[in-house]
PDB file of C-alpha atoms and ligand atoms in Angstrom:
ATOM      1  CA  UNK A   1       0.062  -0.025  -0.029  1.00 88.00           C
ATOM      2  CA  UNK A   2       1.361   3.464  -0.982  1.00 98.00           C
ATOM      3  CA  UNK A   3       2.144   6.013   1.626  1.00 98.00           C
ATOM      4  CA  UNK A   4       0.112   9.233   1.323  1.00 98.00           C
ATOM      5  CA  UNK A   5       0.756  12.524   2.979  1.00 98.00           C
ATOM      6  CA  UNK A   6      -1.553  15.569   2.232  1.00 98.00           C
ATOM      7  CA  UNK A   7      -0.193  18.965   3.257  1.00 98.00           C
ATOM      8  CA  UNK A   8      -2.551  21.957   3.522  1.00 98.00           C
ATOM      9  CA  UNK A   9      -3.644  24.582   6.061  1.00 98.00           C
ATOM     10  CA  UNK A  10      -5.126  23.686   9.348  1.00 98.00           C
ATOM     11  CA  UNK A  11      -8.832  24.305   8.821  1.00 97.00           C
ATOM     12  CA  UNK A  12     -11.600  22.066   7.754  1.00 97.00           C
ATOM     13  CA  UNK A  13     -12.141  23.624   4.229  1.00 98.00           C
ATOM     14  CA  UNK A  14     -10.406  24.805   1.250  1.00 98.00           C
ATOM     15  CA  UNK A  15      -8.907  22.972  -1.606  1.00 98.00           C
ATOM     16  CA  UNK A  16      -7.654  19.964   0.605  1.00 98.00           C
ATOM     17  CA  UNK A  17     -11.153  19.323   2.259  1.00 98.00           C
ATOM     18  CA  UNK A  18     -12.578  17.166  -0.582  1.00 98.00           C
ATOM     19  CA  UNK A  19      -9.480  15.161  -0.827  1.00 99.00           C
ATOM     20  CA  UNK A  20      -9.533  14.430   2.898  1.00 99.00           C
ATOM     21  CA  UNK A  21     -13.075  13.442   2.809  1.00 98.00           C
ATOM     22  CA  UNK A  22     -12.514  11.190  -0.416  1.00 99.00           C
ATOM     23  CA  UNK A  23      -9.382   9.515   1.354  1.00 98.00           C
ATOM     24  CA  UNK A  24     -11.769   8.616   4.259  1.00 98.00           C
ATOM     25  CA  UNK A  25     -14.430   7.318   1.965  1.00 98.00           C
ATOM     26  CA  UNK A  26     -11.900   5.145   0.240  1.00 98.00           C
ATOM     27  CA  UNK A  27     -10.769   3.785   3.712  1.00 98.00           C
ATOM     28  CA  UNK A  28      -7.158   4.641   2.660  1.00 98.00           C
ATOM     29  CA  UNK A  29      -5.029   6.060   5.400  1.00 98.00           C
ATOM     30  CA  UNK A  30      -3.198   9.129   4.850  1.00 98.00           C
ATOM     31  CA  UNK A  31      -1.113  11.627   6.800  1.00 98.00           C
ATOM     32  CA  UNK A  32      -3.182  14.728   7.251  1.00 98.00           C
ATOM     33  CA  UNK A  33      -0.421  17.230   7.641  1.00 98.00           C
ATOM     34  CA  UNK A  34      -2.105  20.587   8.891  1.00 98.00           C
ATOM     35  CA  UNK A  35       0.249  23.532   8.687  1.00 98.00           C
ATOM     36  CA  UNK A  36      -0.070  27.141  10.037  1.00 98.00           C
ATOM     37  CA  UNK A  37       0.336  30.127   7.591  1.00 96.00           C
ATOM     38  CA  UNK A  38       3.510  30.952   9.375  1.00 97.00           C
ATOM     39  CA  UNK A  39       4.773  27.213   8.581  1.00 97.00           C
ATOM     40  CA  UNK A  40       3.637  27.810   4.826  1.00 97.00           C
ATOM     41  CA  UNK A  41       5.691  30.882   4.733  1.00 97.00           C
ATOM     42  CA  UNK A  42       8.693  28.671   5.550  1.00 96.00           C
ATOM     43  CA  UNK A  43       7.929  25.901   3.274  1.00 95.00           C
ATOM     44  CA  UNK A  44       6.280  27.739   0.228  1.00 95.00           C
ATOM     45  CA  UNK A  45       9.732  28.135  -1.630  1.00 96.00           C
ATOM     46  CA  UNK A  46      10.152  24.303  -1.313  1.00 96.00           C
ATOM     47  CA  UNK A  47       6.851  23.644  -3.097  1.00 97.00           C
ATOM     48  CA  UNK A  48       6.765  23.243  -6.907  1.00 97.00           C
ATOM     49  CA  UNK A  49       4.325  26.058  -7.507  1.00 98.00           C
ATOM     50  CA  UNK A  50       4.670  27.900  -4.121  1.00 97.00           C
ATOM     51  CA  UNK A  51       1.284  26.681  -3.039  1.00 97.00           C
ATOM     52  CA  UNK A  52      -0.639  24.003  -1.241  1.00 98.00           C
ATOM     53  CA  UNK A  53      -2.139  21.423  -1.108  1.00 98.00           C
ATOM     54  CA  UNK A  54       0.650  19.066  -1.861  1.00 98.00           C
ATOM     55  CA  UNK A  55       0.073  15.375  -1.930  1.00 98.00           C
ATOM     56  CA  UNK A  56       3.235  12.988  -1.457  1.00 98.00           C
ATOM     57  CA  UNK A  57       2.900   9.476  -2.559  1.00 98.00           C
ATOM     58  CA  UNK A  58       5.655   7.357  -1.446  1.00 98.00           C
ATOM     59  CA  UNK A  59       7.652  10.558  -0.974  1.00 98.00           C
ATOM     60  CA  UNK A  60       6.947  11.956  -4.519  1.00 98.00           C
ATOM     61  CA  UNK A  61       5.153  15.165  -4.524  1.00 98.00           C
ATOM     62  CA  UNK A  62       2.155  15.913  -6.577  1.00 98.00           C
ATOM     63  CA  UNK A  63       0.334  19.404  -6.825  1.00 98.00           C
ATOM     64  CA  UNK A  64      -3.072  20.661  -8.292  1.00 98.00           C
ATOM     65  CA  UNK A  65      -6.113  20.007  -6.080  1.00 98.00           C
ATOM     66  CA  UNK A  66      -8.504  19.034  -8.747  1.00 99.00           C
ATOM     67  CA  UNK A  67      -5.884  16.363 -10.154  1.00 99.00           C
ATOM     68  CA  UNK A  68      -5.842  14.988  -6.478  1.00 99.00           C
ATOM     69  CA  UNK A  69      -9.544  14.977  -6.335  1.00 99.00           C
ATOM     70  CA  UNK A  70      -9.789  12.891  -9.288  1.00 99.00           C
ATOM     71  CA  UNK A  71      -6.970  10.461  -8.364  1.00 99.00           C
ATOM     72  CA  UNK A  72      -8.441   9.926  -4.643  1.00 99.00           C
ATOM     73  CA  UNK A  73     -12.184  10.150  -6.104  1.00 99.00           C
ATOM     74  CA  UNK A  74     -11.505   7.219  -8.272  1.00 98.00           C
ATOM     75  CA  UNK A  75     -10.028   5.052  -5.468  1.00 98.00           C
ATOM     76  CA  UNK A  76     -13.234   6.089  -3.446  1.00 98.00           C
ATOM     77  CA  UNK A  77     -15.762   5.488  -6.004  1.00 98.00           C
ATOM     78  CA  UNK A  78     -16.529   9.165  -6.170  1.00 99.00           C
ATOM     79  CA  UNK A  79     -15.589   9.856  -9.875  1.00 99.00           C
ATOM     80  CA  UNK A  80     -17.704   8.890 -12.775  1.00 99.00           C
ATOM     81  CA  UNK A  81     -16.386   6.132 -15.101  1.00 98.00           C
ATOM     82  CA  UNK A  82     -18.445   7.427 -17.932  1.00 98.00           C
ATOM     83  CA  UNK A  83     -16.674  10.030 -20.019  1.00 98.00           C
ATOM     84  CA  UNK A  84     -19.300  12.643 -20.333  1.00 98.00           C
ATOM     85  CA  UNK A  85     -20.177  12.403 -16.601  1.00 98.00           C
ATOM     86  CA  UNK A  86     -16.526  12.652 -15.821  1.00 99.00           C
ATOM     87  CA  UNK A  87     -16.359  15.920 -17.969  1.00 99.00           C
ATOM     88  CA  UNK A  88     -19.622  17.315 -16.007  1.00 99.00           C
ATOM     89  CA  UNK A  89     -17.646  16.591 -12.647  1.00 99.00           C
ATOM     90  CA  UNK A  90     -14.410  18.137 -13.944  1.00 99.00           C
ATOM     91  CA  UNK A  91     -16.408  21.151 -15.263  1.00 99.00           C
ATOM     92  CA  UNK A  92     -17.822  21.948 -11.703  1.00 99.00           C
ATOM     93  CA  UNK A  93     -14.475  21.415 -10.080  1.00 99.00           C
ATOM     94  CA  UNK A  94     -12.862  23.659 -12.658  1.00 99.00           C
ATOM     95  CA  UNK A  95     -15.301  26.363 -11.959  1.00 99.00           C
ATOM     96  CA  UNK A  96     -14.643  26.305  -8.314  1.00 98.00           C
ATOM     97  CA  UNK A  97     -10.892  26.589  -9.117  1.00 98.00           C
ATOM     98  CA  UNK A  98     -11.698  29.836 -11.158  1.00 98.00           C
ATOM     99  CA  UNK A  99     -13.752  31.200  -8.651  1.00 98.00           C
ATOM    100  CA  UNK A 100     -11.132  30.813  -5.956  1.00 98.00           C
ATOM    101  CA  UNK A 101      -8.746  32.456  -8.448  1.00 98.00           C
ATOM    102  CA  UNK A 102     -10.841  35.490  -8.382  1.00 98.00           C
ATOM    103  CA  UNK A 103     -11.681  35.464  -4.763  1.00 98.00           C
ATOM    104  CA  UNK A 104      -7.962  35.273  -3.695  1.00 98.00           C
ATOM    105  CA  UNK A 105      -7.439  38.680  -5.352  1.00 98.00           C
ATOM    106  CA  UNK A 106      -9.091  40.216  -2.425  1.00 98.00           C
ATOM    107  CA  UNK A 107      -7.189  38.586   0.070  1.00 97.00           C
ATOM    108  CA  UNK A 108      -4.612  40.643   2.072  1.00 96.00           C
ATOM    109  CA  UNK A 109      -6.538  43.848   1.424  1.00 98.00           C
ATOM    110  CA  UNK A 110      -7.891  45.886   4.536  1.00 98.00           C
ATOM    111  CA  UNK A 111     -10.457  48.305   5.504  1.00 98.00           C
ATOM    112  CA  UNK A 112     -12.239  50.300   2.755  1.00 98.00           C
ATOM    113  CA  UNK A 113     -10.103  48.785   0.053  1.00 98.00           C
ATOM    114  CA  UNK A 114     -11.134  45.284   1.207  1.00 98.00           C
ATOM    115  CA  UNK A 115     -14.883  46.458   1.093  1.00 98.00           C
ATOM    116  CA  UNK A 116     -14.710  47.781  -2.064  1.00 98.00           C
ATOM    117  CA  UNK A 117     -12.989  44.781  -3.707  1.00 98.00           C
ATOM    118  CA  UNK A 118     -15.444  42.377  -2.030  1.00 98.00           C
ATOM    119  CA  UNK A 119     -18.316  44.203  -3.161  1.00 98.00           C
ATOM    120  CA  UNK A 120     -17.020  44.274  -6.627  1.00 98.00           C
ATOM    121  CA  UNK A 121     -16.498  40.534  -6.220  1.00 98.00           C
ATOM    122  CA  UNK A 122     -20.177  39.880  -5.096  1.00 98.00           C
ATOM    123  CA  UNK A 123     -21.635  41.913  -7.790  1.00 98.00           C
ATOM    124  CA  UNK A 124     -19.318  40.374 -10.376  1.00 98.00           C
ATOM    125  CA  UNK A 125     -17.347  37.092 -10.398  1.00 98.00           C
ATOM    126  CA  UNK A 126     -19.012  35.690  -7.408  1.00 98.00           C
ATOM    127  CA  UNK A 127     -22.652  36.122  -8.792  1.00 98.00           C
ATOM    128  CA  UNK A 128     -21.549  34.735 -12.201  1.00 98.00           C
ATOM    129  CA  UNK A 129     -20.056  31.411 -10.846  1.00 98.00           C
ATOM    130  CA  UNK A 130     -22.754  31.001  -8.285  1.00 98.00           C
ATOM    131  CA  UNK A 131     -25.372  31.166 -11.070  1.00 98.00           C
ATOM    132  CA  UNK A 132     -23.150  29.119 -13.359  1.00 98.00           C
ATOM    133  CA  UNK A 133     -22.788  26.349 -10.771  1.00 98.00           C
ATOM    134  CA  UNK A 134     -26.567  26.405 -10.261  1.00 98.00           C
ATOM    135  CA  UNK A 135     -26.911  25.676 -13.944  1.00 98.00           C
ATOM    136  CA  UNK A 136     -24.529  22.835 -13.927  1.00 98.00           C
ATOM    137  CA  UNK A 137     -26.483  21.466 -10.827  1.00 98.00           C
ATOM    138  CA  UNK A 138     -29.549  21.664 -12.749  1.00 98.00           C
ATOM    139  CA  UNK A 139     -28.017  19.896 -15.807  1.00 98.00           C
ATOM    140  CA  UNK A 140     -26.936  17.123 -13.550  1.00 98.00           C
ATOM    141  CA  UNK A 141     -30.631  16.526 -12.729  1.00 98.00           C
ATOM    142  CA  UNK A 142     -30.821  19.088  -9.512  1.00 98.00           C
ATOM    143  CA  UNK A 143     -29.353  16.835  -6.873  1.00 98.00           C
ATOM    144  CA  UNK A 144     -25.751  16.111  -8.051  1.00 99.00           C
ATOM    145  CA  UNK A 145     -23.387  17.683 -10.634  1.00 99.00           C
ATOM    146  CA  UNK A 146     -22.753  14.380 -12.506  1.00 98.00           C
ATOM    147  CA  UNK A 147     -23.444  10.810 -12.565  1.00 98.00           C
ATOM    148  CA  UNK A 148     -26.722  11.355 -10.649  1.00 98.00           C
ATOM    149  CA  UNK A 149     -24.774  10.517  -7.302  1.00 98.00           C
ATOM    150  CA  UNK A 150     -22.321  12.047  -5.113  1.00 99.00           C
ATOM    151  CA  UNK A 151     -18.885  12.738  -6.703  1.00 99.00           C
ATOM    152  CA  UNK A 152     -15.768  14.814  -5.790  1.00 99.00           C
ATOM    153  CA  UNK A 153     -17.422  17.629  -7.608  1.00 99.00           C
ATOM    154  CA  UNK A 154     -20.278  17.629  -5.211  1.00 99.00           C
ATOM    155  CA  UNK A 155     -17.684  17.617  -2.320  1.00 99.00           C
ATOM    156  CA  UNK A 156     -15.638  20.597  -3.824  1.00 99.00           C
ATOM    157  CA  UNK A 157     -18.701  22.748  -4.479  1.00 99.00           C
ATOM    158  CA  UNK A 158     -20.105  21.850  -0.970  1.00 98.00           C
ATOM    159  CA  UNK A 159     -17.120  23.145   0.908  1.00 98.00           C
ATOM    160  CA  UNK A 160     -17.111  26.420  -0.979  1.00 98.00           C
ATOM    161  CA  UNK A 161     -20.952  26.747  -0.582  1.00 98.00           C
ATOM    162  CA  UNK A 162     -20.614  26.050   3.153  1.00 98.00           C
ATOM    163  CA  UNK A 163     -17.741  28.575   3.314  1.00 98.00           C
ATOM    164  CA  UNK A 164     -20.086  31.296   1.905  1.00 98.00           C
ATOM    165  CA  UNK A 165     -22.988  30.361   3.958  1.00 98.00           C
ATOM    166  CA  UNK A 166     -20.766  30.447   7.038  1.00 98.00           C
ATOM    167  CA  UNK A 167     -19.785  34.020   6.214  1.00 98.00           C
ATOM    168  CA  UNK A 168     -16.046  33.277   5.990  1.00 97.00           C
ATOM    169  CA  UNK A 169     -15.395  36.236   3.613  1.00 98.00           C
ATOM    170  CA  UNK A 170     -16.080  39.725   5.196  1.00 98.00           C
ATOM    171  CA  UNK A 171     -18.475  41.857   3.237  1.00 98.00           C
ATOM    172  CA  UNK A 172     -19.872  38.899   1.395  1.00 98.00           C
ATOM    173  CA  UNK A 173     -23.577  38.573   2.370  1.00 98.00           C
ATOM    174  CA  UNK A 174     -24.351  35.063   3.892  1.00 98.00           C
ATOM    175  CA  UNK A 175     -27.478  35.068   2.045  1.00 98.00           C
ATOM    176  CA  UNK A 176     -26.078  35.592  -1.503  1.00 98.00           C
ATOM    177  CA  UNK A 177     -26.111  31.728  -2.398  1.00 98.00           C
ATOM    178  CA  UNK A 178     -29.887  31.643  -1.124  1.00 98.00           C
ATOM    179  CA  UNK A 179     -30.659  34.673  -3.156  1.00 98.00           C
ATOM    180  CA  UNK A 180     -29.112  33.677  -6.418  1.00 98.00           C
ATOM    181  CA  UNK A 181     -29.215  29.885  -6.354  1.00 98.00           C
ATOM    182  CA  UNK A 182     -31.329  28.236  -3.605  1.00 98.00           C
ATOM    183  CA  UNK A 183     -30.693  24.855  -5.262  1.00 98.00           C
ATOM    184  CA  UNK A 184     -26.966  25.212  -4.221  1.00 98.00           C
ATOM    185  CA  UNK A 185     -28.171  25.656  -0.614  1.00 98.00           C
ATOM    186  CA  UNK A 186     -30.190  22.609  -0.963  1.00 98.00           C
ATOM    187  CA  UNK A 187     -27.289  20.782  -2.463  1.00 98.00           C
ATOM    188  CA  UNK A 188     -24.988  21.795   0.423  1.00 98.00           C
ATOM    189  CA  UNK A 189     -27.544  20.385   2.849  1.00 98.00           C
ATOM    190  CA  UNK A 190     -27.778  16.978   0.563  1.00 98.00           C
ATOM    191  CA  UNK A 191     -23.924  16.590   0.722  1.00 99.00           C
ATOM    192  CA  UNK A 192     -23.639  17.461   4.363  1.00 98.00           C
ATOM    193  CA  UNK A 193     -26.014  14.826   5.273  1.00 98.00           C
ATOM    194  CA  UNK A 194     -24.459  12.262   3.025  1.00 98.00           C
ATOM    195  CA  UNK A 195     -23.289   9.153   5.266  1.00 98.00           C
ATOM    196  CA  UNK A 196     -19.900   9.571   3.644  1.00 98.00           C
ATOM    197  CA  UNK A 197     -19.530  12.995   4.793  1.00 98.00           C
ATOM    198  CA  UNK A 198     -21.099  12.488   8.149  1.00 98.00           C
ATOM    199  CA  UNK A 199     -18.689   9.365   8.715  1.00 98.00           C
ATOM    200  CA  UNK A 200     -15.763  11.697   7.775  1.00 98.00           C
ATOM    201  CA  UNK A 201     -16.502  14.458  10.280  1.00 98.00           C
ATOM    202  CA  UNK A 202     -17.407  11.963  12.904  1.00 98.00           C
ATOM    203  CA  UNK A 203     -14.076  10.559  12.560  1.00 97.00           C
ATOM    204  CA  UNK A 204     -12.562  13.964  13.342  1.00 95.00           C
ATOM    205  CA  UNK A 205     -14.042  14.318  16.579  1.00 91.00           C
TER     206      UNK A 205
HETATM  207  N1  GSH B 301      -4.265  25.269  -8.894  1.00 60.88           N
HETATM  208  C1  GSH B 301      -3.728  24.793  -7.519  1.00 60.88           C
HETATM  209  C2  GSH B 301      -3.792  26.350  -6.729  1.00 60.88           C
HETATM  210  C3  GSH B 301      -3.380  26.174  -5.213  1.00 60.88           C
HETATM  211  C4  GSH B 301      -3.375  27.250  -4.447  1.00 60.88           C
HETATM  212  O1  GSH B 301      -3.497  28.478  -5.084  1.00 60.88           O
HETATM  213  N2  GSH B 301      -3.405  27.157  -3.146  1.00 60.88           N
HETATM  214  C5  GSH B 301      -3.504  28.310  -2.163  1.00 60.88           C
HETATM  215  C6  GSH B 301      -3.994  27.760  -0.909  1.00 60.88           C
HETATM  216  S1  GSH B 301      -5.574  27.233  -1.051  1.00 60.88           S
HETATM  217  C7  GSH B 301      -1.977  28.750  -1.905  1.00 60.88           C
HETATM  218  O2  GSH B 301      -1.224  27.883  -1.616  1.00 60.88           O
HETATM  219  N3  GSH B 301      -1.766  30.168  -2.007  1.00 60.88           N
HETATM  220  C8  GSH B 301      -0.420  30.532  -1.740  1.00 60.88           C
HETATM  221  C9  GSH B 301      -0.235  31.825  -2.001  1.00 60.88           C
HETATM  222  O3  GSH B 301      -1.003  32.324  -2.949  1.00 60.88           O
HETATM  223  O4  GSH B 301       0.724  32.400  -1.517  1.00 60.88           O
HETATM  224  C10 GSH B 301      -4.578  23.916  -6.828  1.00 60.88           C
HETATM  225  O5  GSH B 301      -5.621  23.678  -7.317  1.00 60.88           O
HETATM  226  O6  GSH B 301      -3.840  23.176  -6.088  1.00 60.88           O
END
């Protein structure tokens, strides 16, 4: 059995969270290396693209969270075998990556500058991506993004919807998802109450 080590920030969210859940769903042991932002400052120069998550497989480092989602998702039975459904799954995960790319531009700002940037984000890219993801969910049949069952795409979108509902980003109204795409709120509840997700968080207690 290969040895897996996943390095990411020390919170239950972000780009590593769907991978952690998928590892647990697959019943595969992995080292869940959780680092502080200060630790990251020390190690970032040693990472391939100056970012995390990094997955080490028998000591060999791999980057790119969506690639990791697919890899672990396949082992967990949480990635479609059908090519078209796999495409749908990838599209939703890619959309989340793009959204994070826009959101991250507002990180590190403060005061009025932060407020203005977040308001622009809310009216612009965030609205575009929430509505687009809602369309993808509808295309998938309304309950899941692909394959009419939970896949890593659902885990990835759920993690970000939850972050918005929890008000993680200052100046982003917590009701934005409900207002623009109530289906995504229902989706988050569906994924949160999936036995796979419940079992993962129970294992964290
Ligand atoms: N495309 C990469 C993006 C990774 C990424 O940007 N990670 C963030 C944390 S979620 C990071 O390490 N950022 C470091 C920085 O911007 O300084 C992936 O999907 O893994």
